[in-house]
Short mmCIF file of C-alpha atoms (C1' of nucleotides) in Angstrom, two decimals:
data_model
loop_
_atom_site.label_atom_id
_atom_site.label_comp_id
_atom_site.label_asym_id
_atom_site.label_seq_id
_atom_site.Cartn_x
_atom_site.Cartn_y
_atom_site.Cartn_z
CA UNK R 84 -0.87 -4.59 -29.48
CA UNK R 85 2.90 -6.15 -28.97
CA UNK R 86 1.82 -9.75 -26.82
CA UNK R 87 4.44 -11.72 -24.91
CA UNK R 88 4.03 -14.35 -27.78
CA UNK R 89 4.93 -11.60 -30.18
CA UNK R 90 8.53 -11.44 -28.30
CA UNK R 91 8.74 -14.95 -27.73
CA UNK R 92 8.46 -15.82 -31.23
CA UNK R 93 10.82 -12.86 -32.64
CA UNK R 94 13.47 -14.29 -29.93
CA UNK R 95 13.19 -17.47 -30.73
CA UNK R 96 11.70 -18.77 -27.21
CA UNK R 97 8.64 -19.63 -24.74
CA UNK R 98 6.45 -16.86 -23.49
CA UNK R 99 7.68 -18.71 -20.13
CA UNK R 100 10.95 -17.44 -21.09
CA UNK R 101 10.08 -13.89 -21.85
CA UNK R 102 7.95 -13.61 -18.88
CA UNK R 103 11.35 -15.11 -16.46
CA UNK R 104 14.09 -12.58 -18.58
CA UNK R 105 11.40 -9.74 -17.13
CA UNK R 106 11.19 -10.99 -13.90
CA UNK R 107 14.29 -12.54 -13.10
CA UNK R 108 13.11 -14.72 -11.16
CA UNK R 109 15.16 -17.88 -13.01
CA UNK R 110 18.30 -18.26 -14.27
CA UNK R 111 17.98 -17.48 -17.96
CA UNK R 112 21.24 -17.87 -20.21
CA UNK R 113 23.10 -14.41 -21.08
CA UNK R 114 22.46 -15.25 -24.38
CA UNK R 115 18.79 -16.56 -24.56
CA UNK R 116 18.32 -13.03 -21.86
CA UNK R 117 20.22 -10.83 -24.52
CA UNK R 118 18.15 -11.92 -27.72
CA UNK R 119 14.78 -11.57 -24.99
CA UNK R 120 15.81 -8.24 -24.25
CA UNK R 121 16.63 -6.87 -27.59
CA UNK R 122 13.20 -8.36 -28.86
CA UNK R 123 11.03 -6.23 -26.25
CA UNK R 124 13.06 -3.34 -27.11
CA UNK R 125 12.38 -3.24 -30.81
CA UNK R 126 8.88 -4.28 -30.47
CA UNK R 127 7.50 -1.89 -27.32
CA UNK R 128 6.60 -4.36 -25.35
CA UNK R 129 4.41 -3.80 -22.37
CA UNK R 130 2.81 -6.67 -20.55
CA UNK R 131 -0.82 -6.35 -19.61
CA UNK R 132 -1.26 -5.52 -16.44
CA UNK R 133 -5.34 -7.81 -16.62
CA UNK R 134 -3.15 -10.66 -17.94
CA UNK R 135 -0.76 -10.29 -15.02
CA UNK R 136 -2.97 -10.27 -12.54
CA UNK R 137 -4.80 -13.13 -13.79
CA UNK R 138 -1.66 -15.17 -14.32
CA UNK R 139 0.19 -14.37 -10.91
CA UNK R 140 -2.78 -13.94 -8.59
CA UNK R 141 -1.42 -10.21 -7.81
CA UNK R 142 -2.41 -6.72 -9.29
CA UNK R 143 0.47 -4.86 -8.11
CA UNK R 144 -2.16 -2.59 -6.99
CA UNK R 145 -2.32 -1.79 -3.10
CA UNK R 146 -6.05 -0.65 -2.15
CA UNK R 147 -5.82 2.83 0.26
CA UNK R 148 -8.91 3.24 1.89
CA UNK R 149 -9.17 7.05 3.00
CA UNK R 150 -12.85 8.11 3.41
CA UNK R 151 -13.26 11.71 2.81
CA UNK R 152 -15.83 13.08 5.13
CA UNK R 153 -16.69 16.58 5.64
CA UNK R 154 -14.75 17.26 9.45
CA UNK R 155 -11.71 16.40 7.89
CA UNK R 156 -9.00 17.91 6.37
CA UNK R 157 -8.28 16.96 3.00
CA UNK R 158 -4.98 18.33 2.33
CA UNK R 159 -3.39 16.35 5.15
CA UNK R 160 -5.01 13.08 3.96
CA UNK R 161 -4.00 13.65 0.62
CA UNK R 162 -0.21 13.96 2.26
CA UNK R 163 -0.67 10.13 3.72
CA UNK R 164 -2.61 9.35 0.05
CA UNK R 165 1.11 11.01 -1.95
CA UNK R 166 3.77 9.09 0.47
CA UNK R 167 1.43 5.95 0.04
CA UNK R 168 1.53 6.05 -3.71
CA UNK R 169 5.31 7.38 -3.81
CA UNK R 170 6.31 4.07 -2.02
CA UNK R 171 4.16 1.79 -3.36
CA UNK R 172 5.97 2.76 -6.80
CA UNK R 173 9.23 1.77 -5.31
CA UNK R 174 7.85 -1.62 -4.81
CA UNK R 175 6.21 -1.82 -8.31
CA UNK R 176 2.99 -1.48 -6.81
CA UNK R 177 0.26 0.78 -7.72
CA UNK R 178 -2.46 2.98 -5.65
CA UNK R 179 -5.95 2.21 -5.63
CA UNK R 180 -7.50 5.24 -3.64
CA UNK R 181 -11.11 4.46 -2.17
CA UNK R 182 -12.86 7.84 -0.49
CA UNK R 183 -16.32 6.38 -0.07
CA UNK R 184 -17.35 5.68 2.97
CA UNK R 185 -18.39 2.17 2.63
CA UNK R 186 -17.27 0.46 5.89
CA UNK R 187 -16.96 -3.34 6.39
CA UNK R 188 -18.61 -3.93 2.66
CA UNK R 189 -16.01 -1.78 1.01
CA UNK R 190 -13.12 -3.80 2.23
CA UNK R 191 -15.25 -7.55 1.19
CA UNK R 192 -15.57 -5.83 -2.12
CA UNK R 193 -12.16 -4.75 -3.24
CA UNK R 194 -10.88 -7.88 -0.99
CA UNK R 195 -13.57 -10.32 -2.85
CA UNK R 196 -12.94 -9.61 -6.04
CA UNK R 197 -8.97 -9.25 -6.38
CA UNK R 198 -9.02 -5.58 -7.21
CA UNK R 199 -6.17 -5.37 -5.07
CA UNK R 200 -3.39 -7.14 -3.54
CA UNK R 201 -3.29 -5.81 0.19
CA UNK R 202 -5.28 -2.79 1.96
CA UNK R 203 -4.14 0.10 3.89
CA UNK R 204 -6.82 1.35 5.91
CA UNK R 205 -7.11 4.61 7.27
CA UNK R 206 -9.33 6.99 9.68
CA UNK R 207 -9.58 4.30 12.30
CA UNK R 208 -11.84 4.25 14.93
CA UNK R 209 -11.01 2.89 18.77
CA UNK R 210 -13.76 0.44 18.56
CA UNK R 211 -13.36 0.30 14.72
CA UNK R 212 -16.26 -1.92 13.08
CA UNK R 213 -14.20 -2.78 9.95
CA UNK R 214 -11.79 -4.72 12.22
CA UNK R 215 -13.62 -8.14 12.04
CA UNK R 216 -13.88 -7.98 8.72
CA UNK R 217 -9.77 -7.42 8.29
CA UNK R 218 -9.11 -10.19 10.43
CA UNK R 219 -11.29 -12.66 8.13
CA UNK R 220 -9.87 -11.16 5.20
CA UNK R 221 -7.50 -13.91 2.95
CA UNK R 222 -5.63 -10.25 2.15
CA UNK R 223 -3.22 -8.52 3.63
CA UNK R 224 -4.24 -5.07 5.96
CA UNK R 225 -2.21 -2.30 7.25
CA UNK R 226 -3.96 0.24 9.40
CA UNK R 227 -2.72 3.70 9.65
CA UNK R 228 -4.32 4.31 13.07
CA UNK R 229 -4.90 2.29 16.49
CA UNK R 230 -7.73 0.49 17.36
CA UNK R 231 -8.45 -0.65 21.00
CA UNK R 232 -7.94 -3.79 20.09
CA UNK R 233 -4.89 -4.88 17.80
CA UNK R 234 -5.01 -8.56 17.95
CA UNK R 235 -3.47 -9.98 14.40
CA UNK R 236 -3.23 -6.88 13.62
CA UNK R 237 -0.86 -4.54 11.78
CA UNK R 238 -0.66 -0.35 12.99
CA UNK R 239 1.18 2.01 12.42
CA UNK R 240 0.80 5.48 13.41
CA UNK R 241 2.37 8.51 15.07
CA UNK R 242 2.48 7.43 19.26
CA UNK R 243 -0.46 10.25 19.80
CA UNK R 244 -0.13 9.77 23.88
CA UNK R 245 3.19 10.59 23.94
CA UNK R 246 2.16 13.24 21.25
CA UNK R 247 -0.49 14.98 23.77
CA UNK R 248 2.04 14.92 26.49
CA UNK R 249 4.90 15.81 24.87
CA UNK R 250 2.72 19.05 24.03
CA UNK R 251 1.40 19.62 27.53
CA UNK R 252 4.88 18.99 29.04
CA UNK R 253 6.34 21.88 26.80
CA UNK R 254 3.94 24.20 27.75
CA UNK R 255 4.16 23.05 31.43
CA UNK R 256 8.45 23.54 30.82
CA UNK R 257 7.67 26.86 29.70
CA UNK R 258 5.49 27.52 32.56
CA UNK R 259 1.76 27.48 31.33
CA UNK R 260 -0.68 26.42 34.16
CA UNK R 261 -3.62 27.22 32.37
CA UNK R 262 -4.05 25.61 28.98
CA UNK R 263 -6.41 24.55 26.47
CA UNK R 264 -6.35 21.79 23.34
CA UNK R 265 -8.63 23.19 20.82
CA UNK R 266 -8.83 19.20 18.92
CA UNK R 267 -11.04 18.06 15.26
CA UNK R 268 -14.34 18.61 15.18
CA UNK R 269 -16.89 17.15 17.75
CA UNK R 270 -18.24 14.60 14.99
CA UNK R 271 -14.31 13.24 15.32
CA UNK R 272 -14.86 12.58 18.86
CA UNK R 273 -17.88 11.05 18.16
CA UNK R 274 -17.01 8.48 16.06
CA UNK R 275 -13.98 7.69 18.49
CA UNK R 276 -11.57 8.64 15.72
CA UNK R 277 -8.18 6.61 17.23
CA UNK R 278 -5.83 9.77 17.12
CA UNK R 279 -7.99 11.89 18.59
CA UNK R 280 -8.81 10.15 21.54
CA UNK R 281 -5.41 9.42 21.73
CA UNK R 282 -3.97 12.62 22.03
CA UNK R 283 -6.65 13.88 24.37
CA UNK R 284 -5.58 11.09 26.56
CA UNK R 285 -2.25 11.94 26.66
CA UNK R 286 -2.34 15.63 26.71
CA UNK R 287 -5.27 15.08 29.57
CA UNK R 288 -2.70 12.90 31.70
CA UNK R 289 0.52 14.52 31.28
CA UNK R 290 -1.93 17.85 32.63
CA UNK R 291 -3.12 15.57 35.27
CA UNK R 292 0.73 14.68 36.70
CA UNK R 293 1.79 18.30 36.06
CA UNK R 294 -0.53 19.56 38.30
CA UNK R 295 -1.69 22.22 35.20
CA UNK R 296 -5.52 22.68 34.72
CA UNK R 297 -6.34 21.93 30.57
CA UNK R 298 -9.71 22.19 28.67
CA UNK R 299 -10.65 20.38 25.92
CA UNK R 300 -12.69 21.90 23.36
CA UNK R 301 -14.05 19.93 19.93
CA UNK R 302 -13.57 22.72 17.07
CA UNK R 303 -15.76 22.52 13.93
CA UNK R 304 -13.44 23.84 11.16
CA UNK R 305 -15.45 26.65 10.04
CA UNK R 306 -14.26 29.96 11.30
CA UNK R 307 -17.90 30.46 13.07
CA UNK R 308 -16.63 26.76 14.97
CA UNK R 309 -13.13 28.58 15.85
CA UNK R 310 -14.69 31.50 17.31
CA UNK R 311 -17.15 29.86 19.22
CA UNK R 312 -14.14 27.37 20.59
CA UNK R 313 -11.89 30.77 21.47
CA UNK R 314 -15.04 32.27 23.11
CA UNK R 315 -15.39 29.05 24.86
CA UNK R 316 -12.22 29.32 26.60
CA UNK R 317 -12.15 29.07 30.29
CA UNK R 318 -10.18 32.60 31.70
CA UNK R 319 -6.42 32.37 32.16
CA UNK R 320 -5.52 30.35 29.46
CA UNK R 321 -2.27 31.45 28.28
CA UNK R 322 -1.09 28.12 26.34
CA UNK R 323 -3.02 26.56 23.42
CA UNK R 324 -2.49 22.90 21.73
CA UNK R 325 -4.32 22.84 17.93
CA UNK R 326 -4.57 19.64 16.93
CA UNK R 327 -7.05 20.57 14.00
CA UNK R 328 -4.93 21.70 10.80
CA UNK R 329 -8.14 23.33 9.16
CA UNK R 330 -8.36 25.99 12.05
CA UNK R 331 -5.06 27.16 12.17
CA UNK R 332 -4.69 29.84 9.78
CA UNK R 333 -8.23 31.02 11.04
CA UNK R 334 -7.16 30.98 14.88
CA UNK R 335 -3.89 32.93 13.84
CA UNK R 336 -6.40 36.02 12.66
CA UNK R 337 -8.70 35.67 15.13
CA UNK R 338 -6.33 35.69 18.04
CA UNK R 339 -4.64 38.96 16.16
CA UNK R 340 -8.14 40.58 15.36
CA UNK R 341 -8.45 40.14 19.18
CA UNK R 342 -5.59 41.44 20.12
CA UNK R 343 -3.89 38.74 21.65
CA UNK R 344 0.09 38.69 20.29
CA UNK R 345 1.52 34.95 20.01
CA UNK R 346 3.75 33.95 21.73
CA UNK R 347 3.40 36.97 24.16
CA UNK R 348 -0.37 36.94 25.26
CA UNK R 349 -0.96 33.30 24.49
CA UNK R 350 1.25 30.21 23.09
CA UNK R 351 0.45 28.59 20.06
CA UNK R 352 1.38 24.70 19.73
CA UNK R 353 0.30 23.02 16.22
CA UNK R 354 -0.12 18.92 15.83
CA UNK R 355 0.70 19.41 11.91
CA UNK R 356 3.28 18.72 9.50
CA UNK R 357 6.36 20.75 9.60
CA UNK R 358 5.72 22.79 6.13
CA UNK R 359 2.13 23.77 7.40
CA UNK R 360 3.71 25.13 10.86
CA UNK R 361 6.10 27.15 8.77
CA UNK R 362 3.37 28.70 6.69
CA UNK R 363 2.69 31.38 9.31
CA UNK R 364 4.23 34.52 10.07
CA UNK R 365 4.86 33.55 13.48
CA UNK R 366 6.45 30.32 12.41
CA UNK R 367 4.76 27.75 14.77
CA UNK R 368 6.19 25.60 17.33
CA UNK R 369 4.49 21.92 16.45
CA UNK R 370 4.74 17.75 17.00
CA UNK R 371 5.25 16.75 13.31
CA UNK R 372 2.35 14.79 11.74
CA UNK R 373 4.90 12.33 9.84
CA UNK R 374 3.06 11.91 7.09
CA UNK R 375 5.16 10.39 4.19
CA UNK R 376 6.74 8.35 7.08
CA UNK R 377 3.38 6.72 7.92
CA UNK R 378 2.41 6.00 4.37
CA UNK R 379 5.87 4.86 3.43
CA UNK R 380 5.91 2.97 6.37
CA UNK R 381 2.09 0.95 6.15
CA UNK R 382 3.27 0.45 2.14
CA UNK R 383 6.77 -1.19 3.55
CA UNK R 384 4.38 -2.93 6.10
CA UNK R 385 2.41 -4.60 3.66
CA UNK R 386 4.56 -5.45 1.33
CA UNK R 387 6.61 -7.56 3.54
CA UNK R 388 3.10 -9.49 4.48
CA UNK R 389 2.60 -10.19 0.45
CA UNK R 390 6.14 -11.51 0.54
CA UNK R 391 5.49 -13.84 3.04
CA UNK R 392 7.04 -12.22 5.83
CA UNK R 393 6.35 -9.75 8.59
CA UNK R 394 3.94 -11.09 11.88
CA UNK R 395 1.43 -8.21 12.79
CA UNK R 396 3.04 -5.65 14.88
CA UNK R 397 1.80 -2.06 16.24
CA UNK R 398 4.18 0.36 15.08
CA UNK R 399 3.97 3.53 16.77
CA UNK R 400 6.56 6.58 15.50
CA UNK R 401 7.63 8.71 18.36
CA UNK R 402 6.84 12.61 18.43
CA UNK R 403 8.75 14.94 17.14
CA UNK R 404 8.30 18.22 18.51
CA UNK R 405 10.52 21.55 16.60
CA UNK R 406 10.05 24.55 18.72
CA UNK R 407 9.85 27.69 16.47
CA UNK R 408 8.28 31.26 16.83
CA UNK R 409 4.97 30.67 18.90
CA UNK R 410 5.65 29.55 22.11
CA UNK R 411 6.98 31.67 25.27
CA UNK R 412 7.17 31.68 28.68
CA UNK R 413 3.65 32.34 29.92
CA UNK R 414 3.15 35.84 31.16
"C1'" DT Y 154 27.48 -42.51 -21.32
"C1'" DA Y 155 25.33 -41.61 -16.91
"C1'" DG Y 156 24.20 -38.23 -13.74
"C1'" DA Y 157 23.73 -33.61 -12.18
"C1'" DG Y 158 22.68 -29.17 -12.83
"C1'" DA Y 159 21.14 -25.54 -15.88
"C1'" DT Y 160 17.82 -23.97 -18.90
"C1'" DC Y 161 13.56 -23.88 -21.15
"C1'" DT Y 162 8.52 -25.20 -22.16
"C1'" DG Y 163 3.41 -26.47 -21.65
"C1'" DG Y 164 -0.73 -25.79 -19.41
"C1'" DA Y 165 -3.91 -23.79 -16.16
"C1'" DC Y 166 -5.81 -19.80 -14.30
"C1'" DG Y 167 -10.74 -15.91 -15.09
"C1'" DT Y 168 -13.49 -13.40 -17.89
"C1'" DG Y 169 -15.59 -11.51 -21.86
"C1'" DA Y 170 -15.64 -11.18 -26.83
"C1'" DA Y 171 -15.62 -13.52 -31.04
"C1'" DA Y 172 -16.22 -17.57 -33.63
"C1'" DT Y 173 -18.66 -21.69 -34.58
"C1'" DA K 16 -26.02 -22.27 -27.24
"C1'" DT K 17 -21.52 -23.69 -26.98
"C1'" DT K 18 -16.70 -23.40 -27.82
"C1'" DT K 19 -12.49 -21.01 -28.58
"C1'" DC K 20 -9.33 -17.52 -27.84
"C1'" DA K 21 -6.68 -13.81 -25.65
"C1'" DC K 22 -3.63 -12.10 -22.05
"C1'" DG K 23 1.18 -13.17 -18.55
"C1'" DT K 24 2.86 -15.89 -14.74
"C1'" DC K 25 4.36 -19.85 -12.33
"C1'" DC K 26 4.70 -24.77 -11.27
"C1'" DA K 27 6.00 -29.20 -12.75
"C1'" DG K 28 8.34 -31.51 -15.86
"C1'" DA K 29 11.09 -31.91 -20.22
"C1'" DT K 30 15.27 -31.06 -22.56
"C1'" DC K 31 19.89 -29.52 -23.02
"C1'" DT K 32 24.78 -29.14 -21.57
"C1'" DC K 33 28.68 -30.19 -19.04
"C1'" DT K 34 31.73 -33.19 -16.39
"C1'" DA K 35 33.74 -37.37 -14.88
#
DNA sequence: TAGAGATCTGGACGTGAAAT
DNA sequence: ATTTCACGTCCAGATCTCTA
């Protein structure tokens, strides 16, 4: 194995030196950089990333925390998961993906002992338990998600309120008065997921000021779950909000095999991100879930803190909603 | 030749394996 | 059982170079 000392001594110089030609971080004669240079080159060298971390008290290594639970749907978590590690290359920095659910202890462990420089925390609850422990951390935290209470904190997420009413209001606009937001799974509203709640509130509200009567069902994603949910359905509803990405190619079928065309017997409005609303025949009208903006963004976010700068702010992005094929005037 | 600025070096850091 | 060593970075301090 090619050592610092290995290029150091071909160049003629201090490992000191080596290490400051490959970080630029002092001035380092054109000449003395040169011969440095030339030496790593023609030996391979490749510092070691244990020694690094040991030497400059950082891994390079943010710490994603992304439980995977059963009522959720991978494939969009493993969008968030991608844009994380995409940006967290830009910034030299590596991913270090936890899926266990290990709560509070998780984040003293990987905190604790220095297996990463900074945590991004997702699937964040309203009353969120692991909050404390964030706030006593010596590390850095970005949540992706919004817990009731953000003191010294640092959110960022997709403004679900405005979301949920941005939703209603285009169904109200397009003259809906009975409508229904088939959301995640009941065990999401359970645990007070943040988005979740979130968007119920706004869609809930924005029905409440429009004077249009909406039902809220909790969909298991299981196509026995969707069915139940459709069966569910209180009579007259001719607009539907799916904010639950595992049920929409399922719902799509069902509401066919019923007989109901979209967007002439009912209206179709997705919460998703823009490639899974264009996956459908109908193509379907939807509020972006910005995915590779959030991660980008919560990577950016704690980056800045590990620099030094950057007070805790809640970040929220605002909705973006692209009407395509699904949605009509109500009938 | 003194002083200032530029450039470079030595040692500590944590942990486990190897040497004594 | 104890000591030494490896690994790379960064701070404090040493050394070099240039200018007046």
């Amino acid at each position: 194995m090619v050592t610092i000392a290995d290029v150091a001594r071909a160049a003629g110089v201090s490992p000191s030196t080596v290490s400051y030609v490959l970080s630029g971080k002092r001035a380092i004669s054109d000449a003395t950089r040169l011969r440095v240079q030339r030496s790593i080159r023609r030996l391979g060298y490749r510092p070691n990333a244990g020694a690094r971390a040991l030497a400059g008290k950082r891994t390079n290594v943010l710490a994603l925390v992304a439980p995977l639970r059963a009522d959720q749907n991978v494939p969009v978590v493993m969008r968030f998961v991608g844009a994380t590690a995409a940006r967290a290359r830009d910034h030299d920095h590596d991913v270090l993906l936890l899926t266990a659910d290990e709560g509070a202890e998780g984040l003293h462990r990987v905190a604790a002992s220095a297996l990463a420089d900074a945590l991004i925390v997702m699937d964040v609850e309203a009353g969120e338990p692991r909050v404390p422990v964030l706030r006593s951390l010596e590390r850095p935290s970005v949540l992706i998600g919004v817990p009731d209470d953000v003191r010294d904190l640092t959110c960022v997420d997709l403004d679900f309120v405005a979301a949920g009413a941005d939703c209603l209001a285009h169904l109200a606009d397009l003259g809906h008065r009975r409508v229904a937001l088939i959301g995640p799974s009941p065990a999401v509203y359970r645990r007070g997921t943040s988005y979740a709640g979130r968007f119920r509130r706004g869609f809930e509200q924005a029905a409440a000021r429009r004077g249009v009567r909406a039902a809220v069902l909790a969909c298991p994603p299981t196509y026995e779950g969707l069915r139940a949910c459709l069966d569910g359905l209180p009579a007259g509803v001719t607009g539907l909000v799916v904010h639950n990405e595992a049920v929409l190619g399922p719902l799509l079928s069902e509401l066919e095999r019923r007989g109901a065309r979209v967007p002439g017997d009912v209206s179709v409005l997705a919460v998703c991100p823009p490639d899974l609303a264009e996956a459908h025949a109908v193509p379907l009208t939807s509020v972006d879930i910005p995915a590779d903006e959030l991660g980008a963004l919560a990577v950016d976010l704690a980056v800045r803190q590990l620099d030094g700068l950057g007070a805790p702010e809640v970040r929220l992005l605002p909705p973006r909603l692209t009407a395509r094929g699904s949605t009509g005037p109500a009938t």
